Short mmCIF file of C-alpha atoms (C1' of nucleotides) in Angstrom, two decimals:
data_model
loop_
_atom_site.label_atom_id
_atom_site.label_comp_id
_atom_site.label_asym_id
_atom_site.label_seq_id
_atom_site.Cartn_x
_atom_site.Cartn_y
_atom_site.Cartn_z
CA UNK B 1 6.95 -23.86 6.53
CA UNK B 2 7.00 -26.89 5.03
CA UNK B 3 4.16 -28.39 2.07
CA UNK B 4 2.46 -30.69 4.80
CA UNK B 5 1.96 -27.61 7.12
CA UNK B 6 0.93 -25.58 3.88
CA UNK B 7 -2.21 -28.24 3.33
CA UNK B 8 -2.80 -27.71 6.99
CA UNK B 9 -3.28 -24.46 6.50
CA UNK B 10 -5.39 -24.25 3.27
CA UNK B 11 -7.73 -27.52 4.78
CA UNK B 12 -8.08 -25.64 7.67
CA UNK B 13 -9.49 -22.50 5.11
CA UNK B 14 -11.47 -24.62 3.39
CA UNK B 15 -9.39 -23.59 0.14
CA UNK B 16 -8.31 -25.88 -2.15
CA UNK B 17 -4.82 -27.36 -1.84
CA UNK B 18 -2.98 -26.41 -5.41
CA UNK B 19 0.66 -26.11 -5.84
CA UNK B 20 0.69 -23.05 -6.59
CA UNK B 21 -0.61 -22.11 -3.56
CA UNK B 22 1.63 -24.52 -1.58
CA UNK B 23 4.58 -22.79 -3.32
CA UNK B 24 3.95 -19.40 -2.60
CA UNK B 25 3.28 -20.21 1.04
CA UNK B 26 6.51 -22.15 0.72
CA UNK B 27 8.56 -19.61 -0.48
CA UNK B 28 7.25 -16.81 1.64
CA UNK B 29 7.43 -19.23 4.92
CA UNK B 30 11.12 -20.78 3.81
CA UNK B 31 12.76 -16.96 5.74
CA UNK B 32 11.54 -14.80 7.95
CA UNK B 33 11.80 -11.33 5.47
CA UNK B 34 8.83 -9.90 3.67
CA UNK B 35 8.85 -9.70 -0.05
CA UNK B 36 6.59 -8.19 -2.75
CA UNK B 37 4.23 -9.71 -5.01
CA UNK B 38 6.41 -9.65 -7.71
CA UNK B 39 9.76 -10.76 -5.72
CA UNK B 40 7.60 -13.92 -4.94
CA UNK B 41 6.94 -14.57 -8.08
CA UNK B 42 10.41 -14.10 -9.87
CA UNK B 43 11.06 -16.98 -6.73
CA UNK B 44 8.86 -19.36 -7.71
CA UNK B 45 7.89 -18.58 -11.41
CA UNK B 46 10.43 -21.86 -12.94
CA UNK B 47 9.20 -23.78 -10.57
CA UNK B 48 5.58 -25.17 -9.88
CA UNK B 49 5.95 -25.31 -14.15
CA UNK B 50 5.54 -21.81 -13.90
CA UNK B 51 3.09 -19.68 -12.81
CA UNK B 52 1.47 -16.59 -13.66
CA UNK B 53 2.10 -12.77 -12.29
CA UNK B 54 -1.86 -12.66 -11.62
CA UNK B 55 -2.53 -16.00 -9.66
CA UNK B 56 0.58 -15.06 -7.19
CA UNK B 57 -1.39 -11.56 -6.84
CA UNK B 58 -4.30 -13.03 -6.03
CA UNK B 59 -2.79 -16.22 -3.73
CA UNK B 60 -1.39 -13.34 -1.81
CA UNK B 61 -4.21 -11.33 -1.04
CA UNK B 62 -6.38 -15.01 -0.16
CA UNK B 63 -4.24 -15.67 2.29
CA UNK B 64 -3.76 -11.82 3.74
CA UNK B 65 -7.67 -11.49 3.94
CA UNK B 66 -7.57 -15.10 5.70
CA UNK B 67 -5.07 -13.72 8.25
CA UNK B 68 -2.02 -16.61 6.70
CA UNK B 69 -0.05 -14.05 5.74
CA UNK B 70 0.48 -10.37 7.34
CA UNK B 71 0.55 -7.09 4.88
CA UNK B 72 3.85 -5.27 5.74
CA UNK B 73 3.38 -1.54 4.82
CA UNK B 74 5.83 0.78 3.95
CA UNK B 75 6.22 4.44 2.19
CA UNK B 76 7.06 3.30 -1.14
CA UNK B 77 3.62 2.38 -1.42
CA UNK B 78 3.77 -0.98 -2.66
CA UNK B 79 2.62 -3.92 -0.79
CA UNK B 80 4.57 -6.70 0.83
CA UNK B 81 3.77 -9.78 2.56
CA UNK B 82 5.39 -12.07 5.47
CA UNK B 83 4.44 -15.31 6.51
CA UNK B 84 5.10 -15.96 10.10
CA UNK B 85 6.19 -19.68 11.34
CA UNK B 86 4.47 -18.73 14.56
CA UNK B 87 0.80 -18.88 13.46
CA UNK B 88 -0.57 -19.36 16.81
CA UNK B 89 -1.49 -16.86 18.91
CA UNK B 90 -1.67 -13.25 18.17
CA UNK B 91 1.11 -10.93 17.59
CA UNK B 92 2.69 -8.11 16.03
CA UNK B 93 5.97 -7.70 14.16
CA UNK B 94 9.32 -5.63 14.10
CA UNK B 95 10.17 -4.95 10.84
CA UNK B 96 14.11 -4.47 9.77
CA UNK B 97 14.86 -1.49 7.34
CA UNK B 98 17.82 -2.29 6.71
CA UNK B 99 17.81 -6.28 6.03
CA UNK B 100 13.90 -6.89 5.51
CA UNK B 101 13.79 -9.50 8.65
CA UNK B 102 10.50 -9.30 10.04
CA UNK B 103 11.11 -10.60 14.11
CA UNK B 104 8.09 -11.52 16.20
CA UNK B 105 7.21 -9.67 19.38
CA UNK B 106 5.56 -11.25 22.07
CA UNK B 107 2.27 -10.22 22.60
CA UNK B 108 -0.47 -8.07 21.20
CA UNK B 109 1.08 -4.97 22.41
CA UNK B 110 -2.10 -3.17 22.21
CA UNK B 111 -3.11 -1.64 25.85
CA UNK B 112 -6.49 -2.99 27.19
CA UNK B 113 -7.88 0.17 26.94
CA UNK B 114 -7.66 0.76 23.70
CA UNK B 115 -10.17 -1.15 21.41
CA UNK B 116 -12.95 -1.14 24.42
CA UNK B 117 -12.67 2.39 24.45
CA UNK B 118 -13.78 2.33 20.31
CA UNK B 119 -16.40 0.25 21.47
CA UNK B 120 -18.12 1.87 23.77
CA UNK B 121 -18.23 4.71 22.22
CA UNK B 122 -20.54 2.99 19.72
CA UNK B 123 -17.98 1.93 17.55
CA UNK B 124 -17.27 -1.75 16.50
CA UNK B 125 -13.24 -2.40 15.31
CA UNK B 126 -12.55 -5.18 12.58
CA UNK B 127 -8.91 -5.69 12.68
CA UNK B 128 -6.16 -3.56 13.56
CA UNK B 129 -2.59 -2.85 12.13
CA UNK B 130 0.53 -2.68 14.58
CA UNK B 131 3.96 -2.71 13.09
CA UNK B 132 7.16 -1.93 14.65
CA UNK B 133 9.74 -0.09 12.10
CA UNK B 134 13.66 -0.01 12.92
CA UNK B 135 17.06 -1.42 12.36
CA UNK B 136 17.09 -4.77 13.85
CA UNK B 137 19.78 -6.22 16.29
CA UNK B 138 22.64 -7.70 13.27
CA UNK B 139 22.05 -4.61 11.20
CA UNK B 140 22.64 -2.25 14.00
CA UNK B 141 26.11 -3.66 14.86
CA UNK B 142 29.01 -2.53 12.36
CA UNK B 143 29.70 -5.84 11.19
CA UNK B 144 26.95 -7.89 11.08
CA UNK B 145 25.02 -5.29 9.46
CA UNK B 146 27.29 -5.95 6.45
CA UNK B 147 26.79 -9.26 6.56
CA UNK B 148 22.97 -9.02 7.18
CA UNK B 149 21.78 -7.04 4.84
CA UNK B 150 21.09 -7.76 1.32
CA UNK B 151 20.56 -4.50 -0.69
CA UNK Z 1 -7.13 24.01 9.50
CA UNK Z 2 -6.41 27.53 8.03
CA UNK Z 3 -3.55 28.98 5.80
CA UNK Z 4 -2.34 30.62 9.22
CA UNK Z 5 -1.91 27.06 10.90
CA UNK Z 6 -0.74 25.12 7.40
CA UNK Z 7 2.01 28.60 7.22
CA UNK Z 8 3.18 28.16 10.88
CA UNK Z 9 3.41 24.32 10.08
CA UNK Z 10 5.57 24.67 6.95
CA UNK Z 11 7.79 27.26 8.61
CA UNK Z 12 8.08 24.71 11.26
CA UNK Z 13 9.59 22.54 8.91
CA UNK Z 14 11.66 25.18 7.18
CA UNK Z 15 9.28 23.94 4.02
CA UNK Z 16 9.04 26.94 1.82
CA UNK Z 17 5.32 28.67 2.47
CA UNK Z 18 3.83 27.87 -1.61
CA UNK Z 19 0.19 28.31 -1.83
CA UNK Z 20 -0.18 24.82 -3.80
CA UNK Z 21 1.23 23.83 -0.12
CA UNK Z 22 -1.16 25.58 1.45
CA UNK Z 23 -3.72 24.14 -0.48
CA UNK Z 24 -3.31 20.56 -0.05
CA UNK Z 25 -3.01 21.10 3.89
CA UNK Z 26 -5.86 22.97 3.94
CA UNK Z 27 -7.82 20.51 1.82
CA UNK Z 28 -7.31 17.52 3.95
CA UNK Z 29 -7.31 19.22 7.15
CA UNK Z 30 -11.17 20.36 6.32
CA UNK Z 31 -12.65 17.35 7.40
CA UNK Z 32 -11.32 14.08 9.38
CA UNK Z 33 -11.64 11.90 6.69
CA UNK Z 34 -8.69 10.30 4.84
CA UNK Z 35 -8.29 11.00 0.88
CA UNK Z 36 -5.94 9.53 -1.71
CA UNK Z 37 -3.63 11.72 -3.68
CA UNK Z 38 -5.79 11.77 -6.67
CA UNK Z 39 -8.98 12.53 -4.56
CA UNK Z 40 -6.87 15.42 -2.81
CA UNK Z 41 -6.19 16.84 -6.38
CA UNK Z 42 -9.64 16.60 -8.06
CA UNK Z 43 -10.78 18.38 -5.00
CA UNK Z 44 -8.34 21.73 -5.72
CA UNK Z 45 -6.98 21.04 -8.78
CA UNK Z 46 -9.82 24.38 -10.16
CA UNK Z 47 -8.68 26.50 -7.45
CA UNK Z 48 -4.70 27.60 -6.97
CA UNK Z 49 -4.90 28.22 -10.91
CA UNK Z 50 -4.52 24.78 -11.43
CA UNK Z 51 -2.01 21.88 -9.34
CA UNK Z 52 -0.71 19.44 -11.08
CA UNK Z 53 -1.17 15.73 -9.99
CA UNK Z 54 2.35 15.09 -9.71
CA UNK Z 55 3.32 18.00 -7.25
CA UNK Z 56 -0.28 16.61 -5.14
CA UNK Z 57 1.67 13.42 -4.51
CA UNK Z 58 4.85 15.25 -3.74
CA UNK Z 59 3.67 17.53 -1.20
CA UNK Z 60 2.06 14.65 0.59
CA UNK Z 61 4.96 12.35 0.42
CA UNK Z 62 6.85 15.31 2.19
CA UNK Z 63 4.37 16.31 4.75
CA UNK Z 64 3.97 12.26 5.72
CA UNK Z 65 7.91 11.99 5.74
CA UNK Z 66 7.71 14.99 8.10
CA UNK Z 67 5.27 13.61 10.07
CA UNK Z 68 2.46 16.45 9.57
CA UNK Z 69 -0.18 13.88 8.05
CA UNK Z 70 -0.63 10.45 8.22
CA UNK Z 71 -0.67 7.34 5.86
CA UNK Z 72 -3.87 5.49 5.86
CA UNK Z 73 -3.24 1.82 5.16
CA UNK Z 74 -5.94 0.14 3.66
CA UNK Z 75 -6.07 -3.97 1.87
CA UNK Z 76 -6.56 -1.86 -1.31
CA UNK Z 77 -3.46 -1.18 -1.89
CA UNK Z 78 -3.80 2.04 -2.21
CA UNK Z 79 -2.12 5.21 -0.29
CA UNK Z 80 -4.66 7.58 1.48
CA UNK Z 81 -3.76 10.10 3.64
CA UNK Z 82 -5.30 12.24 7.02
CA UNK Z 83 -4.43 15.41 8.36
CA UNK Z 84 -5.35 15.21 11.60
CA UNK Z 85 -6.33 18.43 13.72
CA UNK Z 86 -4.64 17.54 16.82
CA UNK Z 87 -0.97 17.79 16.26
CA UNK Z 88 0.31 18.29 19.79
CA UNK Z 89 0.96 14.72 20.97
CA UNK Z 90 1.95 11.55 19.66
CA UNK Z 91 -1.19 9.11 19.38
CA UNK Z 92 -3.00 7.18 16.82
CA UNK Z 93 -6.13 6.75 15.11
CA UNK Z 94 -9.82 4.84 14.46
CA UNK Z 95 -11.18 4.45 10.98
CA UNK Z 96 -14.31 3.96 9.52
CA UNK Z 97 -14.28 1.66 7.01
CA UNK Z 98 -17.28 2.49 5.87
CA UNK Z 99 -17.61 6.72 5.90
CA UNK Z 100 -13.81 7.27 5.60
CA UNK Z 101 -13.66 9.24 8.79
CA UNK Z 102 -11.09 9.11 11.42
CA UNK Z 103 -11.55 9.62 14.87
CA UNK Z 104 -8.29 10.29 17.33
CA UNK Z 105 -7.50 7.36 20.36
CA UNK Z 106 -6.47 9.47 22.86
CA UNK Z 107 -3.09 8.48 23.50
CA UNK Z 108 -0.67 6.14 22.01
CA UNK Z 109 -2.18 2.86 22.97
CA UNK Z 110 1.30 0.83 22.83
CA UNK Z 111 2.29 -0.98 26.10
CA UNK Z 112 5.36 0.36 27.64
CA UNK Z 113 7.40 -2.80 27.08
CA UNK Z 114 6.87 -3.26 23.94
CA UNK Z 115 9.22 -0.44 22.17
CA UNK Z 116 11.46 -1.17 24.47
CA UNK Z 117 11.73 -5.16 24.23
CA UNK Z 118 12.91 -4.60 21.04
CA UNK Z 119 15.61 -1.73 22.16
CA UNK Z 120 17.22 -3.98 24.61
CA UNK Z 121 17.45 -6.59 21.92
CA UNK Z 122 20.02 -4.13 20.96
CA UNK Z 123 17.69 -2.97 17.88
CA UNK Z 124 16.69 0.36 17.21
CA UNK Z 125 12.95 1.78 16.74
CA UNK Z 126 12.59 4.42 14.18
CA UNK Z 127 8.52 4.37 14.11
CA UNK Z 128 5.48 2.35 14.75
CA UNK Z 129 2.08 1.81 12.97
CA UNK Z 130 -0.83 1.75 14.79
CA UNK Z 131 -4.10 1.54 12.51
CA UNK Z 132 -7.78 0.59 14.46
CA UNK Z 133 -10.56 -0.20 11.69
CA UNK Z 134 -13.27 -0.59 11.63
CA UNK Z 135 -17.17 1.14 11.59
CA UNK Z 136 -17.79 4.15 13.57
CA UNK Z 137 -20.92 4.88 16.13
CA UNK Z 138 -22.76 6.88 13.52
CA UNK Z 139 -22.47 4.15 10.66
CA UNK Z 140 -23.17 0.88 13.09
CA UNK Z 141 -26.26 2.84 13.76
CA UNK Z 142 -29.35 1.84 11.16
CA UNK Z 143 -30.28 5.48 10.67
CA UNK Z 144 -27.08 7.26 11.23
CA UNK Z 145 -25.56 4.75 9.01
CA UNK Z 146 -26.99 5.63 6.11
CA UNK Z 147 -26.33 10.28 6.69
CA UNK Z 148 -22.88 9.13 7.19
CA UNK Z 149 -21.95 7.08 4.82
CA UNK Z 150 -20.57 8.46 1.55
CA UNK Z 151 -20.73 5.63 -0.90
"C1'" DA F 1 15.54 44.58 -6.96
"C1'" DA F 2 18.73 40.58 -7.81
"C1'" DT F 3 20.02 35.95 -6.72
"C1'" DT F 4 19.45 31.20 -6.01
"C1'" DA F 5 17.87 27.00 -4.37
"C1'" DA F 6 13.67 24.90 -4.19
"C1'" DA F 7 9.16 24.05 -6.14
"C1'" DT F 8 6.10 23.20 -9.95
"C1'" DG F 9 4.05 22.09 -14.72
"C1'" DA F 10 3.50 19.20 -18.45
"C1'" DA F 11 4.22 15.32 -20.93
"C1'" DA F 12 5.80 10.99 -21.09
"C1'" DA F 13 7.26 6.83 -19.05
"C1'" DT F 14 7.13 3.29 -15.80
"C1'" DT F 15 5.36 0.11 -12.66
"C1'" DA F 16 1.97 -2.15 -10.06
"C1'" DT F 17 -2.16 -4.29 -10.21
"C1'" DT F 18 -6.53 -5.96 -12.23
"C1'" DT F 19 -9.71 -7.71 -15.58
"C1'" DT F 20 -11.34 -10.90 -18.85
"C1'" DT F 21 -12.21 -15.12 -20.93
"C1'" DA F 22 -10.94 -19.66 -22.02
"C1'" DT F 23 -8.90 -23.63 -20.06
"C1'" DT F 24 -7.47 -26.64 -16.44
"C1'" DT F 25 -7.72 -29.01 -12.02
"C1'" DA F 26 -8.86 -30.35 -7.10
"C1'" DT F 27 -12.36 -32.35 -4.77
"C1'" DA F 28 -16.75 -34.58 -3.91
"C1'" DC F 29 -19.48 -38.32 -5.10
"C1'" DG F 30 -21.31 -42.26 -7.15
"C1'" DC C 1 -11.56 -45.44 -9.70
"C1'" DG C 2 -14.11 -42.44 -13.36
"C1'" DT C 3 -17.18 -38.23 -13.54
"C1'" DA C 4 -19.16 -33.79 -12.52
"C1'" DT C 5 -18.51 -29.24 -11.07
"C1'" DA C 6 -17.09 -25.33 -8.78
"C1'" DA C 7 -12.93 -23.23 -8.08
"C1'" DA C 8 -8.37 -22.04 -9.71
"C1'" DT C 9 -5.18 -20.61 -13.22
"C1'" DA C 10 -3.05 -18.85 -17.76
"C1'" DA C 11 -2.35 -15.46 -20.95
"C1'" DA C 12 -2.96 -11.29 -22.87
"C1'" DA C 13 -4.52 -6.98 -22.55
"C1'" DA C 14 -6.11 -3.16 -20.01
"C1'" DT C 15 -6.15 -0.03 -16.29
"C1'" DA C 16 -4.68 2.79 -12.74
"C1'" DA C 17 -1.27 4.53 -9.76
"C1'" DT C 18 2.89 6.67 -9.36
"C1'" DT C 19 7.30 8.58 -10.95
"C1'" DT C 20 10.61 10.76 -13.93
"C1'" DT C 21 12.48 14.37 -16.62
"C1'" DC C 22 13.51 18.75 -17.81
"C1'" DA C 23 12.16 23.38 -18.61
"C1'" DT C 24 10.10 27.12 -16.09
"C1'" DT C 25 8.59 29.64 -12.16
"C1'" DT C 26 8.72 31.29 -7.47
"C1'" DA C 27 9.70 31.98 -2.36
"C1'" DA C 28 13.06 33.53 0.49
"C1'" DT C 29 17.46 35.81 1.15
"C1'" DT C 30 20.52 39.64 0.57
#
DNA sequence: AATTAAATGAAAATTATTTTTATTTATACG
DNA sequence: CGTATAAATAAAAATAATTTTCATTTAATT
C-alpha cells in the first residue's frame, strides 16, 4: 500500500486525504501482520511530525467501520487491526499465532445457507466476523518458525 | 442452566465445583443474551455473599479458554460473553445488535474446504470465529421491536 | 479430620481507550 | 490563487476496563 493507493482509498470514502491518515494506512498496509493501536502509533509517531495516541485511535476505527481495515480479535482483549493489499472482493483471513501474519483465504467461506437462513426467519444480518486462528505454514516448520516469528 | 448442569460441566473440566463458579454459569446461562464481565458481576455480586470483580473476569476467561462460553466480539471494544444452552455440537451463533440476544445457526456454517485449504498449506488450525450480526425477527418488527429491546 | 493445591478477596496498579476544548488544515468555491 | 468552513488533530486530562499482588480461604483428596 502505497500513498497514491491510500488517496484512492480515502477519495473513494469521501474522507479527507491527511497525512496522518495516509501514514497509518501506510504503515498498517507496508506487511501483511496485524498490530494494535498503540504498536501503530509507536511506528509512525516521529514521523508525519508526530502524531497523537488519540487521532491514530480514531483513524483506526474510521477506516474499520468503512470496511479499509479488518478488526483482528483475540483473547487478550485488546483490539488489532490489518490492512489487506487485496481490497477487492470479499474474504476472510487466517491469522498466525505464532508470527502475527494475517494470510488471505479465498473466498467468503460462509455456506449459502447460512445468512438466508437468519433471514428468513425474520432476521436481517449487518456484517459478519470469520477468522481463521492457527500456526501458519513458516511457523509450523522447525526452522522457519525461528526465523518467522518475532516475539 | 442449573447448578446440576454448571457442576457436571466443571467436573468435566476437572475445574474445582466453587459456588462463585456456579454462580457466574448460572447467571449467563439464564437467558441467551451476551453480558460483559462487569454486567455478569453487578448481576450476583449481592448473592454468593459477595464476588469480587476480579475473580468474575477470571472465571470467564477460564470457562471461554475451555470452551464452555463464548466471546462476543463487538466494534466496542469491549469483551462480552454467552453461555449458550446447547453444548453438544460445534456451531456458531446470530446476534442482535440491538436486544443483545443470541440465537444458535444450526450447524457450523464453514465450507468444507476452507479449514482445510489452509491445512494443506502445511499450516495448522487451532480455532475459528464465526460471529453473524445483526437485528433479530422480534426487533426488525415495529411492535416487537420495541418489547424486545432493552435499551 | 488433616493436607494441599487451587480459588478468592481486597486494594492497588496498570493499561487501554475516550473525552474535551482549542487549534489547525484540507477542500470547495469564488 | 486567497478565503471560508467543516472536518481533523493536538494535548491534557479523565475514564473505564482489566490485571496484579499477596494474604486468606476453600474444595477435594487421603
Amino acid at each position: 500500500m502505497n500513498r497514491e493507493q491510500g488517496r484512492d482509498i480515502l477519495k473513494r470514502l469521501n474522507m479527507k486525504v491527511t497525512p496522518k491518515r495516509l501514514e497509518v494506512m501506510c504503515c498498517l498496509g507496508s506487511e501483511p501482520l496485524y498490530l494494535s493501536a498503540d504498536e501503530v502509533w509507536h511506528r509512525i509517531k516521529d514521523r508525519v511530525d508526530s502524531i497523537g495516541l488519540p487521532t491514530v485511535y480514531r483513524i483506526l476505527d474510521e477506516l474499520a467501520e468503512a470496511g479499509v481495515i479488518t478488526r483482528i480479535f483475540l483473547a487478550d482483549r485488546k483490539q488489532y487491526y490489518f490492512l489487506c493489499a487485496n481490497q477487492d472482493h470479499h474474504h476472510h483471513h487466517f491469522v498466525c499465532e505464532s508470527c502475527r501474519r494475517v494470510e488471505d483465504l479465498g473466498q467468503c467461506a460462509l455456506g449459502e445457507g447460512t445468512l438466508d437462513a437468519v433471514q428468513r426467519s425474520g432476521g436481517r444480518v449487518t456484517s459478519h466476523i470469520l477468522q481463521i486462528n492457527g500456526v501458519c505454514a513458516t511457523c509450523s516448520t522447525p526452522r522457519g518458525g525461528a526465523a518467522c516469528r518475532t516475539k
